Amino acid sequence: NAGVMQNPRHLVRRRGQEARLRCSPMKGHSHVYWYRQLPEEGLKFMVYLQKENIIDESGMPKERFSAEFPKEGPSILRIQQVVRGDSAAYFCASSPTPGATQYFGPGTRLLVL
Amino acid sequence: AQRVTQPEKLLSVFKGAPVELKCNYSYSGSPELFWYVQYSRQRLQLLLRHISRESIKGFTADLNKGETSFHLKKPFAQEEDSAMYYCAATQGGSEKLVFGKGTKLTVNP
């Protein structure tokens, strides 16, 4: 089992561009979680999704951020019109069922110039 | 607000010495507590969770509800224990993990 995959591992964008971050959960996992880590901070929850459903988006900024987990393919975290403050490491985790251990991916490091 | 606090940003010990990484939480009710570890150039991985009451790699952690703490302990630190350690919590059926800011442990030879 390859574990949770995230791509790209590093992403550079200019202010105003869009960033798309992808997460492929572990095989057999249908629950996906996104976290953001700012420099010198702990990971902060953003959103929890099941296939085709957003279960908890209480940590998502109200504007410019969206997430999806389609029936086929990876989960996508999309950031529109990026700003410098979006520069961070974005981690994805997956689990087979609610309450089970969350397994983390290697993260995507976004740098906004 | 739900909060997890790790008061030490950095912790340095010598090989063979005991180590304790502190974690305090502020939650009402009965949260579930976790310790995650991130070794250099590796992904974040679960070290232990309090409900399983396991000892992993010689580490243990006891939930102290009176002191609202979940400190991570190991009697004899090894150089390979050098890593970032994050305490985390969930509660009330929520899947949302709330993390502390982490403690960087360095075990010197």
JSON list of C-alpha atoms in Angstrom, two decimals:
[
{"chain": "A", "resi": 1, "resn": "ASN", "atom": "CA", "xyz": [0.00, 0.00, 0.00]},
{"chain": "A", "resi": 2, "resn": "ALA", "atom": "CA", "xyz": [1.61, 3.22, -1.17]},
{"chain": "A", "resi": 3, "resn": "GLY", "atom": "CA", "xyz": [0.06, 5.34, 1.53]},
{"chain": "A", "resi": 4, "resn": "VAL", "atom": "CA", "xyz": [-1.62, 8.69, 1.09]},
{"chain": "A", "resi": 5, "resn": "MET", "atom": "CA", "xyz": [-0.28, 10.45, -1.99]},
{"chain": "A", "resi": 6, "resn": "GLN", "atom": "CA", "xyz": [-0.21, 14.18, -2.50]},
{"chain": "A", "resi": 7, "resn": "ASN", "atom": "CA", "xyz": [0.85, 16.13, -5.53]},
{"chain": "A", "resi": 8, "resn": "PRO", "atom": "CA", "xyz": [2.49, 18.31, -6.31]},
{"chain": "A", "resi": 9, "resn": "ARG", "atom": "CA", "xyz": [4.94, 18.22, -3.40]},
{"chain": "A", "resi": 10, "resn": "HIS", "atom": "CA", "xyz": [5.92, 21.83, -4.06]},
{"chain": "A", "resi": 11, "resn": "LEU", "atom": "CA", "xyz": [3.87, 24.48, -5.81]},
{"chain": "A", "resi": 12, "resn": "VAL", "atom": "CA", "xyz": [4.83, 28.05, -6.61]},
{"chain": "A", "resi": 13, "resn": "ARG", "atom": "CA", "xyz": [2.16, 30.53, -7.61]},
{"chain": "A", "resi": 14, "resn": "ARG", "atom": "CA", "xyz": [2.02, 34.29, -8.15]},
{"chain": "A", "resi": 15, "resn": "ARG", "atom": "CA", "xyz": [-0.57, 36.37, -6.37]},
{"chain": "A", "resi": 16, "resn": "GLY", "atom": "CA", "xyz": [-3.94, 36.09, -8.07]},
{"chain": "A", "resi": 17, "resn": "GLN", "atom": "CA", "xyz": [-3.35, 32.67, -9.62]},
{"chain": "A", "resi": 18, "resn": "GLU", "atom": "CA", "xyz": [-5.15, 29.48, -8.72]},
{"chain": "A", "resi": 19, "resn": "ALA", "atom": "CA", "xyz": [-3.65, 26.58, -6.79]},
{"chain": "A", "resi": 20, "resn": "ARG", "atom": "CA", "xyz": [-4.92, 23.02, -7.07]},
{"chain": "A", "resi": 21, "resn": "LEU", "atom": "CA", "xyz": [-3.70, 20.47, -4.58]},
{"chain": "A", "resi": 22, "resn": "ARG", "atom": "CA", "xyz": [-4.44, 16.78, -5.05]},
{"chain": "A", "resi": 23, "resn": "CYS", "atom": "CA", "xyz": [-4.77, 13.99, -2.52]},
{"chain": "A", "resi": 24, "resn": "SER", "atom": "CA", "xyz": [-5.16, 10.29, -3.26]},
{"chain": "A", "resi": 25, "resn": "PRO", "atom": "CA", "xyz": [-6.21, 8.42, -0.12]},
{"chain": "A", "resi": 26, "resn": "MET", "atom": "CA", "xyz": [-4.92, 5.03, 0.87]},
{"chain": "A", "resi": 27, "resn": "LYS", "atom": "CA", "xyz": [-6.59, 2.11, -0.86]},
{"chain": "A", "resi": 28, "resn": "GLY", "atom": "CA", "xyz": [-9.87, 1.31, 0.82]},
{"chain": "A", "resi": 29, "resn": "HIS", "atom": "CA", "xyz": [-10.13, 4.70, 2.54]},
{"chain": "A", "resi": 30, "resn": "SER", "atom": "CA", "xyz": [-13.19, 6.79, 1.75]},
{"chain": "A", "resi": 31, "resn": "HIS", "atom": "CA", "xyz": [-12.67, 9.57, 4.30]},
{"chain": "A", "resi": 32, "resn": "VAL", "atom": "CA", "xyz": [-10.32, 12.45, 3.54]},
{"chain": "A", "resi": 33, "resn": "TYR", "atom": "CA", "xyz": [-9.19, 15.36, 5.73]},
{"chain": "A", "resi": 34, "resn": "TRP", "atom": "CA", "xyz": [-7.26, 18.49, 4.80]},
{"chain": "A", "resi": 35, "resn": "TYR", "atom": "CA", "xyz": [-5.07, 20.41, 7.24]},
{"chain": "A", "resi": 36, "resn": "ARG", "atom": "CA", "xyz": [-2.95, 23.54, 6.83]},
{"chain": "A", "resi": 37, "resn": "GLN", "atom": "CA", "xyz": [0.28, 24.29, 8.64]},
{"chain": "A", "resi": 38, "resn": "LEU", "atom": "CA", "xyz": [1.58, 27.84, 8.73]},
{"chain": "A", "resi": 39, "resn": "PRO", "atom": "CA", "xyz": [5.24, 28.41, 9.68]},
{"chain": "A", "resi": 40, "resn": "GLU", "atom": "CA", "xyz": [5.92, 27.79, 13.37]},
{"chain": "A", "resi": 41, "resn": "GLU", "atom": "CA", "xyz": [2.35, 26.58, 13.90]},
{"chain": "A", "resi": 42, "resn": "GLY", "atom": "CA", "xyz": [0.61, 23.24, 14.40]},
{"chain": "A", "resi": 43, "resn": "LEU", "atom": "CA", "xyz": [-1.63, 21.70, 11.80]},
{"chain": "A", "resi": 44, "resn": "LYS", "atom": "CA", "xyz": [-5.07, 23.32, 11.58]},
{"chain": "A", "resi": 45, "resn": "PHE", "atom": "CA", "xyz": [-8.10, 21.40, 10.36]},
{"chain": "A", "resi": 46, "resn": "MET", "atom": "CA", "xyz": [-9.73, 22.70, 7.20]},
{"chain": "A", "resi": 47, "resn": "VAL", "atom": "CA", "xyz": [-12.27, 20.20, 5.86]},
{"chain": "A", "resi": 48, "resn": "TYR", "atom": "CA", "xyz": [-13.47, 16.60, 6.12]},
{"chain": "A", "resi": 49, "resn": "LEU", "atom": "CA", "xyz": [-14.94, 14.85, 3.09]},
{"chain": "A", "resi": 50, "resn": "GLN", "atom": "CA", "xyz": [-16.40, 11.52, 2.20]},
{"chain": "A", "resi": 51, "resn": "LYS", "atom": "CA", "xyz": [-16.88, 10.43, -1.37]},
{"chain": "A", "resi": 52, "resn": "GLU", "atom": "CA", "xyz": [-18.95, 13.16, -3.07]},
{"chain": "A", "resi": 53, "resn": "ASN", "atom": "CA", "xyz": [-19.88, 14.78, 0.27]},
{"chain": "A", "resi": 54, "resn": "ILE", "atom": "CA", "xyz": [-18.46, 17.52, 2.44]},
{"chain": "A", "resi": 55, "resn": "ILE", "atom": "CA", "xyz": [-19.01, 16.42, 6.04]},
{"chain": "A", "resi": 56, "resn": "ASP", "atom": "CA", "xyz": [-17.33, 19.23, 8.01]},
{"chain": "A", "resi": 57, "resn": "GLU", "atom": "CA", "xyz": [-15.92, 22.40, 6.49]},
{"chain": "A", "resi": 58, "resn": "SER", "atom": "CA", "xyz": [-15.74, 24.40, 9.69]},
{"chain": "A", "resi": 59, "resn": "GLY", "atom": "CA", "xyz": [-12.03, 25.15, 9.21]},
{"chain": "A", "resi": 60, "resn": "MET", "atom": "CA", "xyz": [-12.26, 26.40, 5.63]},
{"chain": "A", "resi": 61, "resn": "PRO", "atom": "CA", "xyz": [-11.84, 30.11, 4.97]},
{"chain": "A", "resi": 62, "resn": "LYS", "atom": "CA", "xyz": [-15.14, 31.56, 3.76]},
{"chain": "A", "resi": 63, "resn": "GLU", "atom": "CA", "xyz": [-13.80, 32.79, 0.45]},
{"chain": "A", "resi": 64, "resn": "ARG", "atom": "CA", "xyz": [-11.47, 31.51, -2.28]},
{"chain": "A", "resi": 65, "resn": "PHE", "atom": "CA", "xyz": [-11.11, 27.99, -0.80]},
{"chain": "A", "resi": 66, "resn": "SER", "atom": "CA", "xyz": [-13.06, 24.94, -1.92]},
{"chain": "A", "resi": 67, "resn": "ALA", "atom": "CA", "xyz": [-12.66, 21.18, -1.69]},
{"chain": "A", "resi": 68, "resn": "GLU", "atom": "CA", "xyz": [-14.12, 18.18, -3.40]},
{"chain": "A", "resi": 69, "resn": "PHE", "atom": "CA", "xyz": [-13.78, 14.41, -3.30]},
{"chain": "A", "resi": 70, "resn": "PRO", "atom": "CA", "xyz": [-15.45, 13.02, -6.43]},
{"chain": "A", "resi": 71, "resn": "LYS", "atom": "CA", "xyz": [-16.66, 9.48, -6.90]},
{"chain": "A", "resi": 72, "resn": "GLU", "atom": "CA", "xyz": [-13.65, 8.79, -9.09]},
{"chain": "A", "resi": 73, "resn": "GLY", "atom": "CA", "xyz": [-10.23, 10.35, -8.71]},
{"chain": "A", "resi": 74, "resn": "PRO", "atom": "CA", "xyz": [-8.37, 12.24, -6.00]},
{"chain": "A", "resi": 75, "resn": "SER", "atom": "CA", "xyz": [-9.64, 14.83, -3.57]},
{"chain": "A", "resi": 76, "resn": "ILE", "atom": "CA", "xyz": [-8.86, 18.38, -4.70]},
{"chain": "A", "resi": 77, "resn": "LEU", "atom": "CA", "xyz": [-8.25, 21.43, -2.55]},
{"chain": "A", "resi": 78, "resn": "ARG", "atom": "CA", "xyz": [-8.63, 24.51, -4.69]},
{"chain": "A", "resi": 79, "resn": "ILE", "atom": "CA", "xyz": [-7.46, 27.99, -3.75]},
{"chain": "A", "resi": 80, "resn": "GLN", "atom": "CA", "xyz": [-8.51, 30.79, -6.06]},
{"chain": "A", "resi": 81, "resn": "GLN", "atom": "CA", "xyz": [-6.73, 34.12, -6.37]},
{"chain": "A", "resi": 82, "resn": "VAL", "atom": "CA", "xyz": [-3.96, 33.14, -4.01]},
{"chain": "A", "resi": 83, "resn": "VAL", "atom": "CA", "xyz": [-2.40, 35.68, -1.66]},
{"chain": "A", "resi": 84, "resn": "ARG", "atom": "CA", "xyz": [0.94, 35.59, 0.17]},
{"chain": "A", "resi": 85, "resn": "GLY", "atom": "CA", "xyz": [-0.80, 34.52, 3.38]},
{"chain": "A", "resi": 86, "resn": "ASP", "atom": "CA", "xyz": [-1.82, 31.26, 1.69]},
{"chain": "A", "resi": 87, "resn": "SER", "atom": "CA", "xyz": [1.82, 30.16, 1.69]},
{"chain": "A", "resi": 88, "resn": "ALA", "atom": "CA", "xyz": [1.85, 27.09, 3.92]},
{"chain": "A", "resi": 89, "resn": "ALA", "atom": "CA", "xyz": [2.14, 23.32, 3.98]},
{"chain": "A", "resi": 90, "resn": "TYR", "atom": "CA", "xyz": [-1.13, 21.59, 3.17]},
{"chain": "A", "resi": 91, "resn": "PHE", "atom": "CA", "xyz": [-1.56, 18.07, 4.47]},
{"chain": "A", "resi": 92, "resn": "CYS", "atom": "CA", "xyz": [-4.10, 15.49, 3.52]},
{"chain": "A", "resi": 93, "resn": "ALA", "atom": "CA", "xyz": [-5.06, 12.50, 5.67]},
{"chain": "A", "resi": 94, "resn": "SER", "atom": "CA", "xyz": [-7.34, 9.55, 5.06]},
{"chain": "A", "resi": 95, "resn": "SER", "atom": "CA", "xyz": [-9.08, 6.90, 7.13]},
{"chain": "A", "resi": 96, "resn": "PRO", "atom": "CA", "xyz": [-11.20, 3.86, 6.31]},
{"chain": "A", "resi": 97, "resn": "THR", "atom": "CA", "xyz": [-14.03, 4.77, 8.68]},
{"chain": "A", "resi": 98, "resn": "PRO", "atom": "CA", "xyz": [-14.96, 7.63, 11.02]},
{"chain": "A", "resi": 99, "resn": "GLY", "atom": "CA", "xyz": [-13.00, 7.46, 14.25]},
{"chain": "A", "resi": 100, "resn": "ALA", "atom": "CA", "xyz": [-10.22, 5.35, 12.76]},
{"chain": "A", "resi": 101, "resn": "THR", "atom": "CA", "xyz": [-6.61, 6.46, 12.67]},
{"chain": "A", "resi": 102, "resn": "GLN", "atom": "CA", "xyz": [-5.92, 9.23, 10.18]},
{"chain": "A", "resi": 103, "resn": "TYR", "atom": "CA", "xyz": [-2.95, 8.47, 7.91]},
{"chain": "A", "resi": 104, "resn": "PHE", "atom": "CA", "xyz": [-1.15, 11.51, 6.59]},
{"chain": "A", "resi": 105, "resn": "GLY", "atom": "CA", "xyz": [0.36, 12.29, 3.23]},
{"chain": "A", "resi": 106, "resn": "PRO", "atom": "CA", "xyz": [3.72, 14.01, 2.75]},
{"chain": "A", "resi": 107, "resn": "GLY", "atom": "CA", "xyz": [2.13, 17.41, 2.23]},
{"chain": "A", "resi": 108, "resn": "THR", "atom": "CA", "xyz": [2.18, 20.05, -0.49]},
{"chain": "A", "resi": 109, "resn": "ARG", "atom": "CA", "xyz": [4.25, 23.14, 0.19]},
{"chain": "A", "resi": 110, "resn": "LEU", "atom": "CA", "xyz": [2.64, 26.16, -1.45]},
{"chain": "A", "resi": 111, "resn": "LEU", "atom": "CA", "xyz": [4.67, 29.30, -1.96]},
{"chain": "A", "resi": 112, "resn": "VAL", "atom": "CA", "xyz": [2.91, 32.42, -3.19]},
{"chain": "A", "resi": 113, "resn": "LEU", "atom": "CA", "xyz": [5.21, 35.05, -4.66]},
{"chain": "B", "resi": 1, "resn": "ALA", "atom": "CA", "xyz": [-12.41, 27.03, 22.60]},
{"chain": "B", "resi": 2, "resn": "GLN", "atom": "CA", "xyz": [-10.84, 23.62, 22.18]},
{"chain": "B", "resi": 3, "resn": "ARG", "atom": "CA", "xyz": [-7.10, 23.95, 22.50]},
{"chain": "B", "resi": 4, "resn": "VAL", "atom": "CA", "xyz": [-4.02, 21.74, 22.74]},
{"chain": "B", "resi": 5, "resn": "THR", "atom": "CA", "xyz": [-0.91, 23.28, 24.25]},
{"chain": "B", "resi": 6, "resn": "GLN", "atom": "CA", "xyz": [2.64, 22.04, 24.01]},
{"chain": "B", "resi": 7, "resn": "PRO", "atom": "CA", "xyz": [4.64, 24.47, 26.15]},
{"chain": "B", "resi": 8, "resn": "GLU", "atom": "CA", "xyz": [8.10, 23.44, 24.92]},
{"chain": "B", "resi": 9, "resn": "LYS", "atom": "CA", "xyz": [9.07, 24.34, 21.39]},
{"chain": "B", "resi": 10, "resn": "LEU", "atom": "CA", "xyz": [12.46, 22.64, 21.76]},
{"chain": "B", "resi": 11, "resn": "LEU", "atom": "CA", "xyz": [13.66, 19.86, 24.05]},
{"chain": "B", "resi": 12, "resn": "SER", "atom": "CA", "xyz": [17.17, 18.48, 24.16]},
{"chain": "B", "resi": 13, "resn": "VAL", "atom": "CA", "xyz": [18.31, 15.44, 26.17]},
{"chain": "B", "resi": 14, "resn": "PHE", "atom": "CA", "xyz": [21.24, 13.05, 26.15]},
{"chain": "B", "resi": 15, "resn": "LYS", "atom": "CA", "xyz": [20.99, 9.47, 24.98]},
{"chain": "B", "resi": 16, "resn": "GLY", "atom": "CA", "xyz": [19.84, 7.22, 27.80]},
{"chain": "B", "resi": 17, "resn": "ALA", "atom": "CA", "xyz": [18.20, 10.02, 29.77]},
{"chain": "B", "resi": 18, "resn": "PRO", "atom": "CA", "xyz": [14.47, 10.06, 30.52]},
{"chain": "B", "resi": 19, "resn": "VAL", "atom": "CA", "xyz": [12.35, 12.31, 28.35]},
{"chain": "B", "resi": 20, "resn": "GLU", "atom": "CA", "xyz": [8.93, 13.87, 28.90]},
{"chain": "B", "resi": 21, "resn": "LEU", "atom": "CA", "xyz": [7.13, 15.93, 26.29]},
{"chain": "B", "resi": 22, "resn": "LYS", "atom": "CA", "xyz": [4.33, 17.96, 27.80]},
{"chain": "B", "resi": 23, "resn": "CYS", "atom": "CA", "xyz": [0.81, 18.33, 26.43]},
{"chain": "B", "resi": 24, "resn": "ASN", "atom": "CA", "xyz": [-2.17, 20.06, 28.02]},
{"chain": "B", "resi": 25, "resn": "TYR", "atom": "CA", "xyz": [-5.65, 20.31, 26.60]},
{"chain": "B", "resi": 26, "resn": "SER", "atom": "CA", "xyz": [-8.68, 22.46, 27.23]},
{"chain": "B", "resi": 27, "resn": "TYR", "atom": "CA", "xyz": [-11.81, 20.55, 26.32]},
{"chain": "B", "resi": 28, "resn": "SER", "atom": "CA", "xyz": [-15.04, 19.92, 28.11]},
{"chain": "B", "resi": 29, "resn": "GLY", "atom": "CA", "xyz": [-16.11, 16.32, 28.49]},
{"chain": "B", "resi": 30, "resn": "SER", "atom": "CA", "xyz": [-13.91, 13.44, 27.40]},
{"chain": "B", "resi": 31, "resn": "PRO", "atom": "CA", "xyz": [-11.64, 14.14, 24.47]},
{"chain": "B", "resi": 32, "resn": "GLU", "atom": "CA", "xyz": [-9.61, 11.54, 22.68]},
{"chain": "B", "resi": 33, "resn": "LEU", "atom": "CA", "xyz": [-5.87, 12.27, 22.77]},
{"chain": "B", "resi": 34, "resn": "PHE", "atom": "CA", "xyz": [-3.11, 11.35, 20.34]},
{"chain": "B", "resi": 35, "resn": "TRP", "atom": "CA", "xyz": [0.61, 11.75, 19.86]},
{"chain": "B", "resi": 36, "resn": "TYR", "atom": "CA", "xyz": [1.91, 12.06, 16.29]},
{"chain": "B", "resi": 37, "resn": "VAL", "atom": "CA", "xyz": [5.59, 12.03, 15.32]},
{"chain": "B", "resi": 38, "resn": "GLN", "atom": "CA", "xyz": [7.38, 13.35, 12.27]},
{"chain": "B", "resi": 39, "resn": "TYR", "atom": "CA", "xyz": [10.92, 12.10, 11.69]},
{"chain": "B", "resi": 40, "resn": "SER", "atom": "CA", "xyz": [13.22, 14.07, 9.41]},
{"chain": "B", "resi": 41, "resn": "ARG", "atom": "CA", "xyz": [12.02, 13.96, 5.78]},
{"chain": "B", "resi": 42, "resn": "GLN", "atom": "CA", "xyz": [9.16, 11.61, 6.64]},
{"chain": "B", "resi": 43, "resn": "ARG", "atom": "CA", "xyz": [5.43, 12.09, 6.88]},
{"chain": "B", "resi": 44, "resn": "LEU", "atom": "CA", "xyz": [3.46, 12.60, 10.05]},
{"chain": "B", "resi": 45, "resn": "GLN", "atom": "CA", "xyz": [2.57, 9.28, 11.66]},
{"chain": "B", "resi": 46, "resn": "LEU", "atom": "CA", "xyz": [0.56, 8.20, 14.66]},
{"chain": "B", "resi": 47, "resn": "LEU", "atom": "CA", "xyz": [2.72, 7.25, 17.64]},
{"chain": "B", "resi": 48, "resn": "LEU", "atom": "CA", "xyz": [-0.03, 6.37, 20.08]},
{"chain": "B", "resi": 49, "resn": "ARG", "atom": "CA", "xyz": [-3.61, 7.16, 21.10]},
{"chain": "B", "resi": 50, "resn": "HIS", "atom": "CA", "xyz": [-4.82, 7.07, 24.67]},
{"chain": "B", "resi": 51, "resn": "ILE", "atom": "CA", "xyz": [-7.72, 4.68, 24.14]},
{"chain": "B", "resi": 52, "resn": "SER", "atom": "CA", "xyz": [-5.41, 1.91, 22.94]},
{"chain": "B", "resi": 53, "resn": "ARG", "atom": "CA", "xyz": [-3.15, 2.23, 26.00]},
{"chain": "B", "resi": 54, "resn": "GLU", "atom": "CA", "xyz": [-0.24, 0.82, 24.00]},
{"chain": "B", "resi": 55, "resn": "SER", "atom": "CA", "xyz": [3.44, 1.45, 24.39]},
{"chain": "B", "resi": 56, "resn": "ILE", "atom": "CA", "xyz": [5.06, 2.24, 21.05]},
{"chain": "B", "resi": 57, "resn": "LYS", "atom": "CA", "xyz": [8.85, 2.42, 20.64]},
{"chain": "B", "resi": 58, "resn": "GLY", "atom": "CA", "xyz": [9.09, 2.58, 24.42]},
{"chain": "B", "resi": 59, "resn": "PHE", "atom": "CA", "xyz": [6.87, 5.67, 24.67]},
{"chain": "B", "resi": 60, "resn": "THR", "atom": "CA", "xyz": [3.85, 5.85, 26.95]},
{"chain": "B", "resi": 61, "resn": "ALA", "atom": "CA", "xyz": [1.32, 8.57, 27.68]},
{"chain": "B", "resi": 62, "resn": "ASP", "atom": "CA", "xyz": [-1.24, 8.70, 30.45]},
{"chain": "B", "resi": 63, "resn": "LEU", "atom": "CA", "xyz": [-4.36, 10.81, 30.31]},
{"chain": "B", "resi": 64, "resn": "ASN", "atom": "CA", "xyz": [-4.65, 12.86, 33.51]},
{"chain": "B", "resi": 65, "resn": "LYS", "atom": "CA", "xyz": [-8.14, 14.36, 33.56]},
{"chain": "B", "resi": 66, "resn": "GLY", "atom": "CA", "xyz": [-7.50, 16.28, 36.77]},
{"chain": "B", "resi": 67, "resn": "GLU", "atom": "CA", "xyz": [-4.55, 18.11, 35.27]},
{"chain": "B", "resi": 68, "resn": "THR", "atom": "CA", "xyz": [-5.96, 17.96, 31.70]},
{"chain": "B", "resi": 69, "resn": "SER", "atom": "CA", "xyz": [-2.62, 16.60, 30.53]},
{"chain": "B", "resi": 70, "resn": "PHE", "atom": "CA", "xyz": [-1.38, 13.87, 28.22]},
{"chain": "B", "resi": 71, "resn": "HIS", "atom": "CA", "xyz": [2.38, 13.96, 28.61]},
{"chain": "B", "resi": 72, "resn": "LEU", "atom": "CA", "xyz": [4.55, 11.64, 26.50]},
{"chain": "B", "resi": 73, "resn": "LYS", "atom": "CA", "xyz": [7.29, 9.78, 28.35]},
{"chain": "B", "resi": 74, "resn": "LYS", "atom": "CA", "xyz": [10.17, 7.46, 27.63]},
{"chain": "B", "resi": 75, "resn": "PRO", "atom": "CA", "xyz": [12.54, 6.23, 30.34]},
{"chain": "B", "resi": 76, "resn": "PHE", "atom": "CA", "xyz": [15.66, 5.99, 28.14]},
{"chain": "B", "resi": 77, "resn": "ALA", "atom": "CA", "xyz": [15.84, 8.23, 25.06]},
{"chain": "B", "resi": 78, "resn": "GLN", "atom": "CA", "xyz": [17.59, 7.02, 21.90]},
{"chain": "B", "resi": 79, "resn": "GLU", "atom": "CA", "xyz": [19.18, 9.11, 19.15]},
{"chain": "B", "resi": 80, "resn": "GLU", "atom": "CA", "xyz": [16.59, 7.81, 16.66]},
{"chain": "B", "resi": 81, "resn": "ASP", "atom": "CA", "xyz": [13.85, 9.40, 18.79]},
{"chain": "B", "resi": 82, "resn": "SER", "atom": "CA", "xyz": [14.95, 12.83, 17.53]},
{"chain": "B", "resi": 83, "resn": "ALA", "atom": "CA", "xyz": [11.91, 14.21, 15.70]},
{"chain": "B", "resi": 84, "resn": "MET", "atom": "CA", "xyz": [8.99, 16.64, 15.87]},
{"chain": "B", "resi": 85, "resn": "TYR", "atom": "CA", "xyz": [6.24, 15.49, 18.22]},
{"chain": "B", "resi": 86, "resn": "TYR", "atom": "CA", "xyz": [2.68, 16.76, 17.99]},
{"chain": "B", "resi": 87, "resn": "CYS", "atom": "CA", "xyz": [-0.07, 16.25, 20.54]},
{"chain": "B", "resi": 88, "resn": "ALA", "atom": "CA", "xyz": [-3.60, 16.24, 19.12]},
{"chain": "B", "resi": 89, "resn": "ALA", "atom": "CA", "xyz": [-7.19, 15.81, 20.29]},
{"chain": "B", "resi": 90, "resn": "THR", "atom": "CA", "xyz": [-10.68, 15.17, 18.99]},
{"chain": "B", "resi": 91, "resn": "GLN", "atom": "CA", "xyz": [-14.00, 15.21, 20.76]},
{"chain": "B", "resi": 92, "resn": "GLY", "atom": "CA", "xyz": [-17.66, 14.42, 20.57]},
{"chain": "B", "resi": 93, "resn": "GLY", "atom": "CA", "xyz": [-17.63, 12.26, 17.50]},
{"chain": "B", "resi": 94, "resn": "SER", "atom": "CA", "xyz": [-15.88, 14.99, 15.54]},
{"chain": "B", "resi": 95, "resn": "GLU", "atom": "CA", "xyz": [-13.21, 13.81, 13.14]},
{"chain": "B", "resi": 96, "resn": "LYS", "atom": "CA", "xyz": [-11.43, 17.13, 13.43]},
{"chain": "B", "resi": 97, "resn": "LEU", "atom": "CA", "xyz": [-7.97, 16.75, 14.98]},
{"chain": "B", "resi": 98, "resn": "VAL", "atom": "CA", "xyz": [-6.81, 19.80, 16.94]},
{"chain": "B", "resi": 99, "resn": "PHE", "atom": "CA", "xyz": [-3.01, 19.90, 17.07]},
{"chain": "B", "resi": 100, "resn": "GLY", "atom": "CA", "xyz": [-0.54, 21.55, 19.37]},
{"chain": "B", "resi": 101, "resn": "LYS", "atom": "CA", "xyz": [2.31, 23.54, 17.85]},
{"chain": "B", "resi": 102, "resn": "GLY", "atom": "CA", "xyz": [4.75, 20.68, 18.32]},
{"chain": "B", "resi": 103, "resn": "THR", "atom": "CA", "xyz": [7.94, 20.01, 20.25]},
{"chain": "B", "resi": 104, "resn": "LYS", "atom": "CA", "xyz": [11.23, 19.34, 18.51]},
{"chain": "B", "resi": 105, "resn": "LEU", "atom": "CA", "xyz": [13.08, 16.66, 20.44]},
{"chain": "B", "resi": 106, "resn": "THR", "atom": "CA", "xyz": [16.81, 16.30, 19.97]},
{"chain": "B", "resi": 107, "resn": "VAL", "atom": "CA", "xyz": [18.58, 13.35, 21.56]},
{"chain": "B", "resi": 108, "resn": "ASN", "atom": "CA", "xyz": [22.29, 13.99, 21.76]},
{"chain": "B", "resi": 109, "resn": "PRO", "atom": "CA", "xyz": [24.89, 11.20, 21.75]}
]
